[in-house]
Amino acid sequence: MRESADERHDRLLELVREQGSARVSDLAGQLGVSPVTVRRDVETLAERGLLDRVHGSVSWPRSAASTAGAGAPPGGGGLVIGLLAPSATYYFAEVIRGAHDAAAQAGARLILRISDYRPKEDKARSEGLLAAGAEGLLIAPGWQAAGDQAAYGDWMSELPVPAVLLERQPALGSTLDDMDRVCSDHRHGVLLAVRHLVGLGHGAPLLVARADSPTALAVRAGYDEALGALGLEQPRPVIDSVPAELDRGRFEEAVRAVQTAVTTGGVTAALVHNDVDAIHLVQRLAELGVRVPEDLALVAYDDEVAALADTPLTAVAPPKRQVGLYGTRMLVERLSTGPRGRTPEPQDREHQGRQEPGQQEPGQHLALLPRLHVRDSCGATAPR
């Protein structure tokens, strides 16, 4: 299968992180692409603050290195935190940035590894972080399918250091359900979208969604709950969405299904996961005579690039940066107070306030609420 731009960006970032700095020409050879492609990728990543550029070379951001010790060698002093993320671009770029900021505030060094959404590699990548000196881990596993946790997640319950899950909610009652975690409450995000569309006078919106990530699965589950909470009936079965660049045929099937729902089924509103799919969908629907927002009010989910569409898209924005920020703070606090279930040593208590002997630190599950950013695609300038 042809490598996507996001996958190539992740490989490029991993190479630069490991090497500290690299020439563009060398990266082209290592990635197996042309120097023109690498220069374009570097420009994109530098604009996002993920790389620094100088005279034909790139380096890991100096801001992160100077404030959080990211460029220091292992064992150079200060707390070392490892972050495992499935991607360093779409969605998770903001999570990583929030973790960087919190690490800098704590005087800690943050080191990053990318799994490229290959859950089989999560354990090995985390072992690499531990070998590099990580004293605690922030983990966003590369799960995609519903069964990935059961197949590839048990190792996290046996980690020798404290860990915090990011943007992942393990199955209730599983061994991972006891782990600290910080997540976006996607159910609440979907409810915001549905309630907004209904408040504008539409019936229950159609859901067009992927099924290839934990966020996508949470959006689907949240859709059913939102309809139930608002007393609405599902207008049509969920339309499965796939990236247009990966499977043009299946993408076209999804577009035609939406067109039919609008022209013959009386559907006037839709919620689409994710932004990129929503932009492609709007463009293709326009070619088929279905206009947004005149014929179809539309809300996207993720709010990464929704504002940049020809018709700026109303979108649900999960608090991605805050997930990384609060997750890192939670981990730093855990590292400062000792493992859960252990009473801190007497000399540690002065750093955390008074604590009775035998008292245990409780685990934490922190849910952060998404926000709805209203733009032109709903035909309204503000929610009612």
XYZ file of C-alpha atoms in Angstrom:
384
model
C 0.000 0.000 0.000
C 1.289 3.449 -0.884
C 2.659 5.376 2.092
C 0.538 8.365 3.093
C 1.995 11.826 3.725
C 1.233 11.494 7.447
C 3.149 8.221 7.655
C 6.112 9.764 5.817
C 6.008 12.785 8.155
C 6.132 10.479 11.163
C 9.144 8.613 9.772
C 10.891 11.925 9.040
C 10.271 13.185 12.580
C 11.539 9.940 14.059
C 14.764 10.194 12.036
C 15.369 13.793 13.084
C 14.572 13.051 16.710
C 17.045 10.153 16.771
C 19.791 12.088 14.955
C 19.228 15.506 16.506
C 19.773 17.172 13.130
C 20.063 16.019 9.521
C 20.594 17.340 6.011
C 17.581 17.344 3.714
C 19.510 15.401 1.069
C 20.371 12.681 3.606
C 16.759 12.438 4.741
C 15.628 12.001 1.146
C 17.863 8.957 0.803
C 16.786 7.486 4.136
C 13.105 7.965 3.337
C 13.403 6.825 -0.284
C 11.786 9.959 -1.734
C 12.959 12.971 -3.717
C 14.637 15.987 -2.078
C 11.733 18.124 -3.338
C 9.284 15.955 -1.373
C 11.419 16.153 1.766
C 11.731 19.943 1.481
C 7.956 20.214 1.170
C 7.479 17.922 4.198
C 10.027 19.874 6.243
C 8.284 23.146 5.435
C 4.945 21.716 6.583
C 6.374 20.320 9.822
C 8.360 23.494 10.546
C 5.204 25.595 10.189
C 3.623 23.393 12.866
C 6.594 23.940 15.178
C 7.680 20.294 15.038
C 11.054 20.953 13.346
C 13.603 23.758 12.975
C 15.076 24.567 9.528
C 18.441 26.132 8.766
C 20.542 26.191 5.527
C 19.493 22.878 4.012
C 19.347 21.074 7.355
C 16.664 20.362 9.923
C 16.837 19.769 13.653
C 14.629 18.900 16.588
C 12.964 22.124 17.828
C 15.371 24.255 19.862
C 12.462 25.590 21.918
C 11.678 22.107 23.188
C 15.361 21.302 23.699
C 16.126 24.463 25.648
C 13.029 24.525 27.837
C 12.445 20.824 28.405
C 15.933 19.435 27.915
C 14.878 17.568 24.760
C 18.329 17.824 23.259
C 20.226 16.670 26.336
C 21.762 13.219 26.489
C 20.104 10.559 28.664
C 21.022 10.845 32.301
C 21.876 14.533 31.974
C 19.821 15.496 35.018
C 16.148 16.296 35.571
C 13.064 14.173 35.128
C 12.786 12.201 31.871
C 9.319 11.474 30.476
C 8.639 9.195 27.517
C 5.744 9.773 25.128
C 4.465 7.069 22.777
C 2.086 8.426 20.133
C 0.553 6.773 17.060
C 1.335 9.849 14.928
C 3.107 13.182 15.199
C 0.895 14.977 12.697
C -2.911 15.046 12.356
C -4.624 15.251 15.766
C -1.629 14.112 17.835
C 0.601 17.063 16.910
C -1.401 19.147 19.394
C -1.295 16.412 22.047
C 2.493 16.303 21.708
C 2.733 20.087 21.882
C 0.743 20.128 25.112
C 3.001 17.468 26.611
C 6.065 19.507 25.584
C 4.670 22.597 27.280
C 3.883 20.777 30.523
C 7.272 19.068 30.558
C 8.966 22.441 30.113
C 6.987 23.878 33.019
C 8.123 20.970 35.201
C 11.759 21.253 34.097
C 11.533 17.769 32.590
C 12.869 16.281 29.400
C 10.323 14.775 26.993
C 11.367 12.050 24.558
C 9.074 10.843 21.780
C 8.522 7.652 19.824
C 5.959 7.050 17.073
C 4.104 3.766 16.434
C 2.530 4.715 13.055
C -0.736 3.136 14.252
C 0.921 -0.289 14.415
C -0.201 -1.615 17.808
C 2.114 -4.627 17.518
C 5.038 -2.219 17.894
C 3.745 -0.342 20.955
C 5.527 -2.543 23.478
C 8.882 -2.407 21.684
C 8.628 1.377 21.252
C 7.895 1.802 24.951
C 10.835 -0.422 25.862
C 12.954 1.886 23.727
C 11.740 4.868 25.728
C 12.621 3.106 28.980
C 16.056 2.216 27.619
C 16.541 5.899 26.762
C 16.009 6.777 30.421
C 12.276 7.475 30.707
C 11.159 7.430 34.345
C 7.459 7.547 33.438
C 5.428 7.056 30.270
C 2.622 8.854 28.469
C 1.027 6.265 26.198
C -1.407 6.689 23.320
C -1.462 3.134 21.913
C -1.761 2.664 18.182
C -5.083 0.863 18.518
C -7.399 1.023 15.529
C -9.837 -1.900 15.703
C -12.108 -2.725 18.632
C -10.088 -5.861 19.494
C -6.659 -4.217 19.533
C -6.641 -3.573 23.274
C -7.195 -7.241 24.071
C -4.646 -8.344 21.476
C -1.878 -5.819 22.123
C -2.492 -4.051 25.435
C -1.758 -6.381 28.353
C 1.917 -5.391 28.547
C 0.949 -1.955 29.901
C -0.347 -3.448 33.150
C 3.177 -4.768 33.888
C 5.185 -1.578 33.281
C 7.972 -0.952 35.816
C 7.304 2.817 35.861
C 4.192 4.999 36.309
C 2.202 5.561 33.132
C -0.740 7.659 31.956
C -2.942 6.720 29.007
C -3.783 9.509 26.571
C -6.963 9.548 24.441
C -7.658 5.879 25.090
C -10.421 4.383 27.249
C -9.822 0.692 27.962
C -12.684 -1.745 28.355
C -14.474 -1.464 31.672
C -13.075 -4.002 34.139
C -9.980 -4.791 32.082
C -6.505 -4.713 33.607
C -5.837 -1.384 31.888
C -8.966 0.230 33.317
C -7.048 0.845 36.561
C -4.440 3.001 34.815
C -4.411 6.766 35.130
C -5.742 8.383 31.950
C -6.687 11.673 30.346
C -9.173 11.567 27.469
C -11.462 13.775 25.442
C -15.114 13.045 26.179
C -16.176 12.326 22.604
C -19.709 11.410 23.698
C -20.119 14.961 24.919
C -18.624 16.273 21.679
C -21.122 14.355 19.566
C -23.963 15.541 21.778
C -22.882 19.160 21.193
C -23.026 18.641 17.424
C -26.388 16.855 17.371
C -28.004 19.293 19.778
C -26.748 22.256 17.753
C -28.160 20.911 14.483
C -31.502 20.035 16.075
C -31.612 23.502 17.644
C -31.337 24.992 14.172
C -34.516 23.186 13.160
C -33.103 20.029 11.581
C -34.147 16.497 12.344
C -31.683 13.894 13.592
C -28.483 14.273 11.563
C -26.981 11.544 9.445
C -23.645 10.163 10.715
C -20.823 9.667 8.222
C -17.881 8.174 10.100
C -14.731 6.146 9.928
C -14.201 3.013 11.990
C -10.397 2.897 12.046
C -9.458 4.585 15.330
C -10.580 4.823 18.966
C -11.901 8.320 18.254
C -13.979 7.041 15.340
C -15.441 4.237 17.455
C -16.183 6.691 20.291
C -17.957 9.035 17.859
C -20.128 6.165 16.644
C -21.020 5.138 20.197
C -21.640 8.744 21.192
C -23.992 9.206 18.241
C -26.308 6.436 19.469
C -26.261 7.856 22.997
C -26.916 11.421 21.818
C -29.939 10.377 19.777
C -31.284 8.481 22.765
C -30.697 11.382 25.140
C -32.526 13.789 22.814
C -35.354 11.395 21.986
C -34.443 11.173 18.297
C -34.610 8.298 15.851
C -31.694 7.508 13.588
C -32.628 8.720 10.086
C -30.542 6.100 8.250
C -27.811 3.592 9.100
C -24.381 5.069 9.707
C -22.532 5.632 6.431
C -19.037 4.163 6.562
C -16.395 6.686 5.554
C -12.911 5.947 4.206
C -10.155 8.341 3.120
C -10.591 9.241 -0.544
C -6.875 8.813 -1.185
C -6.865 5.246 0.147
C -9.999 3.835 -1.488
C -11.647 6.054 -4.066
C -14.363 3.516 -4.815
C -15.581 3.178 -1.234
C -15.363 6.928 -0.751
C -17.580 7.413 -3.789
C -20.088 4.924 -2.343
C -20.263 7.023 0.822
C -20.770 10.220 -1.175
C -23.579 8.671 -3.217
C -25.249 7.399 -0.054
C -25.243 10.924 1.394
C -26.548 12.347 -1.883
C -29.411 9.861 -1.889
C -30.263 10.585 1.745
C -30.492 14.293 0.982
C -32.312 14.182 -2.359
C -34.796 11.386 -1.640
C -34.754 10.778 2.100
C -35.375 14.216 3.514
C -32.080 14.343 5.450
C -30.983 17.962 5.976
C -28.044 17.629 8.379
C -24.977 15.442 8.857
C -22.118 14.884 11.285
C -18.900 13.766 9.573
C -15.787 12.253 11.128
C -13.178 13.517 10.327
C -12.248 16.980 8.960
C -10.362 15.765 5.896
C -13.140 13.375 4.909
C -15.691 16.150 5.469
C -13.842 18.538 3.138
C -13.595 15.890 0.414
C -17.255 15.017 0.929
C -18.413 18.624 0.578
C -16.368 19.081 -2.602
C -17.752 15.933 -4.217
C -21.351 16.650 -3.150
C -21.121 20.074 -4.789
C -20.190 18.360 -8.059
C -23.334 16.244 -7.701
C -25.582 19.236 -7.019
C -25.852 18.989 -3.218
C -24.804 22.271 -1.618
C -23.522 22.909 1.901
C -25.148 24.553 3.811
C -28.116 25.281 1.507
C -29.115 21.620 1.029
C -27.184 20.014 3.868
C -26.067 21.499 7.189
C -22.789 19.831 8.149
C -20.642 19.512 11.266
C -17.167 17.957 11.115
C -15.418 16.205 13.988
C -11.780 16.938 15.020
C -11.387 20.606 13.976
C -7.870 20.194 12.625
C -8.405 21.796 9.205
C -12.174 22.402 9.157
C -11.807 26.194 9.210
C -9.739 26.080 5.990
C -12.463 24.599 3.770
C -13.973 26.726 0.963
C -17.074 26.866 3.109
C -15.580 26.928 6.632
C -16.923 23.912 8.483
C -18.573 24.001 11.859
C -16.602 21.462 13.871
C -16.307 19.725 17.225
C -12.844 20.387 18.667
C -11.550 17.829 21.176
C -9.150 19.516 23.651
C -6.086 17.842 22.135
C -3.402 20.135 23.516
C -4.939 19.979 26.998
C -4.902 16.170 26.879
C -1.117 16.273 26.509
C -0.791 19.096 29.033
C -2.895 17.555 31.801
C -1.613 14.044 31.126
C 1.967 15.200 31.630
C 1.066 17.083 34.790
C -0.682 13.988 36.109
C 2.373 11.871 35.407
C 4.762 14.370 36.999
C 2.569 14.429 40.097
C 2.502 10.640 40.184
C 6.286 10.487 39.903
C 6.656 13.000 42.724
C 4.340 11.166 45.130
C 5.342 7.594 44.380
C 3.400 4.675 42.868
C -0.265 4.259 43.641
C -0.897 2.038 46.582
C 2.438 2.866 48.275
C 2.658 5.215 51.215
C 5.299 7.840 50.413
C 8.445 7.839 52.493
C 8.483 10.375 55.356
C 11.011 12.564 53.548
C 8.657 12.712 50.528
C 5.651 14.001 52.448
C 6.907 17.566 52.693
C 6.547 17.794 48.898
C 2.900 16.755 48.793
C 1.267 18.058 51.930
C 0.227 16.049 54.950
C -0.791 12.475 54.419
C -1.820 9.931 56.999
C 0.201 6.696 57.279
C -1.240 3.968 55.046
C -3.167 6.430 52.906
C -3.017 5.597 49.213
C -3.066 7.931 46.249
C -6.248 7.327 44.212
C -6.092 6.652 40.512
C -7.411 9.287 38.147
C -9.629 9.199 35.066
C -9.848 12.720 33.687
C -12.381 13.467 30.921
C -11.974 16.782 29.088
C -14.937 18.296 27.246
C -14.727 19.175 23.535
C -16.069 22.471 22.233
C -18.195 23.305 19.205
C -16.771 25.933 16.857
C -19.618 27.309 14.745
C -18.806 28.392 11.185
C -20.626 28.648 7.843
C -21.406 25.009 7.057
C -24.517 24.945 9.260
C -26.033 28.091 7.810
C -25.867 29.758 11.200
C -23.352 32.005 12.933
C -24.022 30.954 16.513
C -25.705 28.063 18.330
C -29.076 28.658 19.897
